[in-house]
Short mmCIF file of C-alpha atoms in Angstrom, two decimals:
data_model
loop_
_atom_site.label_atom_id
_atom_site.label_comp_id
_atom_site.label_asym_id
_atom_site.label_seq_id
_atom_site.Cartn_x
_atom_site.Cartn_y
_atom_site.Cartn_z
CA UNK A 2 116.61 86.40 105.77
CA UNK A 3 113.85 88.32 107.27
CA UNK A 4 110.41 86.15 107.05
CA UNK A 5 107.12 87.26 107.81
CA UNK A 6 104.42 84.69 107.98
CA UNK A 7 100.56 85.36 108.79
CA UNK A 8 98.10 83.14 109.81
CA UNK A 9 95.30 81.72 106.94
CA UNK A 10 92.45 83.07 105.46
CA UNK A 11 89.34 83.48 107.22
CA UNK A 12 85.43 82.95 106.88
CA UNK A 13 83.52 84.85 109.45
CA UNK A 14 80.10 86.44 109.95
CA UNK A 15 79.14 89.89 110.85
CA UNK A 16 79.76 90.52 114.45
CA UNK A 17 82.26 87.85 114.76
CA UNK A 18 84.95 88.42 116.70
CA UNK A 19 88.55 87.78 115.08
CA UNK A 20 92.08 87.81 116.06
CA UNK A 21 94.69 87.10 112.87
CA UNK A 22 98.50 86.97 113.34
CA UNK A 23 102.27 87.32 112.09
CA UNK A 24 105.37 86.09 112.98
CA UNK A 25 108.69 87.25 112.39
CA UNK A 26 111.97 85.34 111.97
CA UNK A 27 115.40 85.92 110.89
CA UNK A 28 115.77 88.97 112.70
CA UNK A 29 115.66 90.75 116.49
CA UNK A 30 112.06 90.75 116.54
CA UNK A 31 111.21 92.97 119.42
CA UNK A 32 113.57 95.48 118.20
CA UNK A 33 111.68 96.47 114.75
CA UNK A 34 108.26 98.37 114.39
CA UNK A 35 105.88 96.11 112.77
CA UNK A 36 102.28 97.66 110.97
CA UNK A 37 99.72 96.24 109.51
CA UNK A 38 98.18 97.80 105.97
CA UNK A 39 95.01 96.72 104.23
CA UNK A 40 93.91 96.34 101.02
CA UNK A 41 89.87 95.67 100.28
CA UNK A 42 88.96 93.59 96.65
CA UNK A 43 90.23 95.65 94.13
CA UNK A 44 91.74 98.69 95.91
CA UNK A 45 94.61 100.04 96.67
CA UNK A 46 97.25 100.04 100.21
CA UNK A 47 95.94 101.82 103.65
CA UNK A 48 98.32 101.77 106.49
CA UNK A 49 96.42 100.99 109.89
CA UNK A 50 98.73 101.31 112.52
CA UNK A 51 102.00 100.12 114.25
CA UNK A 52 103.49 98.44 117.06
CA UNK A 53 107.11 98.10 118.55
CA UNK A 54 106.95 94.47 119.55
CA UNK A 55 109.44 95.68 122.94
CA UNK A 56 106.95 97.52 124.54
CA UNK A 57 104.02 97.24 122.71
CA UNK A 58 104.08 101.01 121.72
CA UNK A 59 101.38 101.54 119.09
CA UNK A 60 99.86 104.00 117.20
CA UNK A 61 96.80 104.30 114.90
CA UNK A 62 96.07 105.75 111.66
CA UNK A 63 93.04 108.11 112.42
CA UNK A 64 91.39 105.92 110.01
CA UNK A 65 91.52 102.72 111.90
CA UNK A 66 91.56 104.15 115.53
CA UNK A 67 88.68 102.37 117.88
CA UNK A 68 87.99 99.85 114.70
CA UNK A 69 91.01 97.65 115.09
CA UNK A 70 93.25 96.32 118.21
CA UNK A 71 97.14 95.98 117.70
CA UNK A 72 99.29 93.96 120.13
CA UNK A 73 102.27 91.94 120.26
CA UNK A 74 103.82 88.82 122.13
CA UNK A 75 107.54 89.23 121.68
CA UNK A 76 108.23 86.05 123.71
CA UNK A 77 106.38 84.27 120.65
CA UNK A 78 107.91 86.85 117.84
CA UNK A 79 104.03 87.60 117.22
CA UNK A 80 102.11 90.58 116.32
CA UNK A 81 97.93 90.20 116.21
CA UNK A 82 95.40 92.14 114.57
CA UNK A 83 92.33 92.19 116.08
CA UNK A 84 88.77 92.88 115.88
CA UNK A 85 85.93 92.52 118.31
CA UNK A 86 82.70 92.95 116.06
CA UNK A 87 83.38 92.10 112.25
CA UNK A 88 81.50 93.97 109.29
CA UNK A 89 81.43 93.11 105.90
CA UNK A 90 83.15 96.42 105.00
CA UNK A 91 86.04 94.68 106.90
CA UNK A 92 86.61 92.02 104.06
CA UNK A 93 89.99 92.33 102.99
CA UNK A 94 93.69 91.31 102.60
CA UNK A 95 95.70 92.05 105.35
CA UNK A 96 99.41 92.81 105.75
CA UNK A 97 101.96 92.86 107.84
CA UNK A 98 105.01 94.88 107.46
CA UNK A 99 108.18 95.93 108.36
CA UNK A 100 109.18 99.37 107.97
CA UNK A 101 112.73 100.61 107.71
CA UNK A 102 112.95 104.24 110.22
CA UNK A 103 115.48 107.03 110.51
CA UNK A 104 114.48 107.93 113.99
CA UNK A 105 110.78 108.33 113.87
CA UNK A 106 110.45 108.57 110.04
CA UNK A 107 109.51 105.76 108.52
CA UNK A 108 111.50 105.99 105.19
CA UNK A 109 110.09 102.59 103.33
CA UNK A 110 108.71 98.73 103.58
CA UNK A 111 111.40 96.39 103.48
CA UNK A 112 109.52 93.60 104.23
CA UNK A 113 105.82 91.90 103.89
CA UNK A 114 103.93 89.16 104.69
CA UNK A 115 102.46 87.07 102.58
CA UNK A 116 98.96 88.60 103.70
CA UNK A 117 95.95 87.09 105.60
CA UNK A 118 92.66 86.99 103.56
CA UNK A 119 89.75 87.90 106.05
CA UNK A 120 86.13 87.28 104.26
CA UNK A 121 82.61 88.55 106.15
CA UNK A 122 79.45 87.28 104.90
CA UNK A 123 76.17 86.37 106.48
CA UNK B 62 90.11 109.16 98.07
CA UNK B 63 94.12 108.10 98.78
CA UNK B 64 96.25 110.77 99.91
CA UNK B 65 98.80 110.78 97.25
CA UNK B 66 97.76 110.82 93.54
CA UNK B 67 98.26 108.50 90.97
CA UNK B 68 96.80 107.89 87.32
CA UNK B 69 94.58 104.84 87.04
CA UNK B 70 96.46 103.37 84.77
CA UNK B 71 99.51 103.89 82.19
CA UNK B 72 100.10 101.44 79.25
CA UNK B 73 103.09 100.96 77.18
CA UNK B 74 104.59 98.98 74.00
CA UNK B 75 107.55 96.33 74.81
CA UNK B 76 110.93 97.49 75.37
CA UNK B 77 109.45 101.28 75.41
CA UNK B 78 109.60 103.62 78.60
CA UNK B 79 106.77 104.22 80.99
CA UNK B 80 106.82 107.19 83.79
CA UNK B 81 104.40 106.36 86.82
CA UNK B 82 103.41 109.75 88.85
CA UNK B 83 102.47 110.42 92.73
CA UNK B 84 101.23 113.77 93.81
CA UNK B 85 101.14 114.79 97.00
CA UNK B 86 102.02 118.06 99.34
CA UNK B 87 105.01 119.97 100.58
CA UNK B 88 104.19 118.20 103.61
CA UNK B 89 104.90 114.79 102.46
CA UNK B 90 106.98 113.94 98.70
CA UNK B 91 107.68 118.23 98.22
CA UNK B 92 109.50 118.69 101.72
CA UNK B 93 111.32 115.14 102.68
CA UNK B 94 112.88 112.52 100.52
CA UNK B 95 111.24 109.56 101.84
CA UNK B 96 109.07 108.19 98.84
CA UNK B 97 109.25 104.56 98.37
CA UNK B 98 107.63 102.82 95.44
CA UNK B 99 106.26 99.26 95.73
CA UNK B 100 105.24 96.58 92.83
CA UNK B 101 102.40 93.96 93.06
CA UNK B 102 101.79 90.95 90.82
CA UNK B 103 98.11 89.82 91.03
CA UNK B 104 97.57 87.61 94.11
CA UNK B 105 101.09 88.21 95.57
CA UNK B 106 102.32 90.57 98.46
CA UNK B 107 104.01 94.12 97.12
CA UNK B 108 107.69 94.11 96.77
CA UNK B 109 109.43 97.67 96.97
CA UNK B 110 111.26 99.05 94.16
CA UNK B 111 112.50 102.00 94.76
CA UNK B 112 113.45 103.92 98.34
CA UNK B 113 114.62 107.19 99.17
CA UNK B 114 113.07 108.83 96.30
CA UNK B 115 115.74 106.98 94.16
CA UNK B 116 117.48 104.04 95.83
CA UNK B 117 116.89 100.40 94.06
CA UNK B 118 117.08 97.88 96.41
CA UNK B 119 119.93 94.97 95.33
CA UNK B 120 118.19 92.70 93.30
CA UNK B 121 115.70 95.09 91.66
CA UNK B 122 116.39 96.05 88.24
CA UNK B 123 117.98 98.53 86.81
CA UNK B 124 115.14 99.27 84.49
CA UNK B 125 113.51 100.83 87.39
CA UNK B 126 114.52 104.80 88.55
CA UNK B 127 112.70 107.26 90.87
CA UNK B 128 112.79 110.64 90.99
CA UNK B 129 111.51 114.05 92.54
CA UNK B 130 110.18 117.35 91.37
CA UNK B 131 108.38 119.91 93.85
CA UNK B 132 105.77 117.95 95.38
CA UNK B 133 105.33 115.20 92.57
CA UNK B 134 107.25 112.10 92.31
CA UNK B 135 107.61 109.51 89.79
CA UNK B 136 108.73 106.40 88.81
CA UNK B 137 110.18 105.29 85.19
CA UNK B 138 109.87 101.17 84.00
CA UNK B 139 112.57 101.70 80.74
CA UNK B 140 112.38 98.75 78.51
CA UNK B 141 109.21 97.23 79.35
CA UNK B 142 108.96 93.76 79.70
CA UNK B 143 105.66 91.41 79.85
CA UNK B 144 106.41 90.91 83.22
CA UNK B 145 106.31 94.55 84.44
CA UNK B 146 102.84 94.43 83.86
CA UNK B 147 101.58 95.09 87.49
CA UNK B 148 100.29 97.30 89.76
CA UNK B 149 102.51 100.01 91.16
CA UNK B 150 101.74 101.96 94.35
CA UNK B 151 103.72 104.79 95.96
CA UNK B 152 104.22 106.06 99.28
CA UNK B 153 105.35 108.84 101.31
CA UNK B 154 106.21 109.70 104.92
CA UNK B 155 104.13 112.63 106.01
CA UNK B 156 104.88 114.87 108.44
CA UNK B 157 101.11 115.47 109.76
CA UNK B 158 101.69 112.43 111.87
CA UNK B 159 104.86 109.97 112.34
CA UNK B 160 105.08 106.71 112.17
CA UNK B 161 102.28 106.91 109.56
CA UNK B 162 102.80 105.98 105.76
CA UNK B 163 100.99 107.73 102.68
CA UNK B 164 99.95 105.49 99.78
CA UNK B 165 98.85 106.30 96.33
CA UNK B 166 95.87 104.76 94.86
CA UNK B 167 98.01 102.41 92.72
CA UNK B 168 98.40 102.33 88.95
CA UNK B 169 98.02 99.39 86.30
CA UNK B 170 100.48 99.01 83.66
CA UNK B 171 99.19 97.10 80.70
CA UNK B 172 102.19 96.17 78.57
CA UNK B 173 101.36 96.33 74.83
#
């Protein structure tokens, strides 16, 4: 059974650094794009980005490019979501995911985390 | 502003029929047939529903179909039960950029 699990919820300030994670199991890890999508109090899904856990390949949704850092330990079965300077527009549950591709096409979500609450507050 | 469409909300009586729909562009649901739909209880992670436009995953009911008409897609609950009442979300691949998903704002179905 494929398992994602994320690291807890967070309390940070503004301008906090922050570094939250997910682990896969139950699967070849390295071998499956993982993304992460957010989802602010109230609002809907936005898809940030995604990394192939291999090589660390990742790309950014324009949205999210230069806000966000995406990386991966494969040796650990880990993918991190990162941020070096926290704003309160950054409050949010987090997700990670893993897509289902015909080639480069990402064709659905076949899998989530449970998600990663991150709260900013002064 | 999301980049596919969806109503706000939708609201239906016990075992009636509800259609969900997701607008987008001929270059995402009108020119490929990767639209997924996903389902989220409050507090809890989406589960997907439907994939490939029309595929149910095993496990996911039967109540649930998917379909596809020029650059709208939508989603049909038949036979609504309490615990349909959720929010739905679609999503599309787009071909402006790979490895990049489209969502819908997300719609909330109040069962009646």
């Amino acid at each position: 059974e494929v398992q994602l699990v994320q690291s807890g919820p967070e309390v940070k300030e503004p301008g906090e650094s922050l570094k939250i994670s997910c682990q896969g199991s139950g699967y070849t890890f390295a071998k499956f794009w993982i993304a992460w999508v957010r989802q602010m109090p109230g609002k809907g899904l936005e898809w940030m980005g995604i990394i192939y856990p291999d090589d660390s390949d990742t790309r950014y949704s324009p949205s999210f490019q230069g806000q966000v850092t995406i990386s991966a330990d494969k040796s650990i079965s880990t993918v991190y979501l990162q941020w070096s300077s926290l704003k309160a527009s950054d409050t949010a549950y987090y997700y990670c995911v893993r897509p289902t591709l015909n080639g480069n096409s990402i064709r659905y979500i076949d899998s989530w985390g449970q998600g990663s609450l991150v709260s900013v507050s002064s | 502003q999301s980049d596919l469409t969806q109503p706000a909300s939708v609201s239906g009586s016990l075992g009636q029929s509800v259609t969900v729909s997701c607008t987008g562009t001929s270059s995402d649901i009108g020119g490929y047939k990767y639209v997924s739909w996903y389902q989220q209880h409050p507090g809890k992670a989406p589960k997907v529903l439907i994939y490939d436009v029309s595929y149910r995953p095993s496990g996911v009911s039967n109540r649930f179909s998917g379909s596809k008409s020029g650059n709208t897609a939508s989603l049909t609950i038949s036979a609504l039960q309490p615990e349909d009442e959720a929010d739905y979300y679609c999503s599309s691949f787009s071909i402006r950029s790979s490895l990049l998903v489209l969502f819908g704002g997300g719609t909330r179905l109040t069962v009646l």
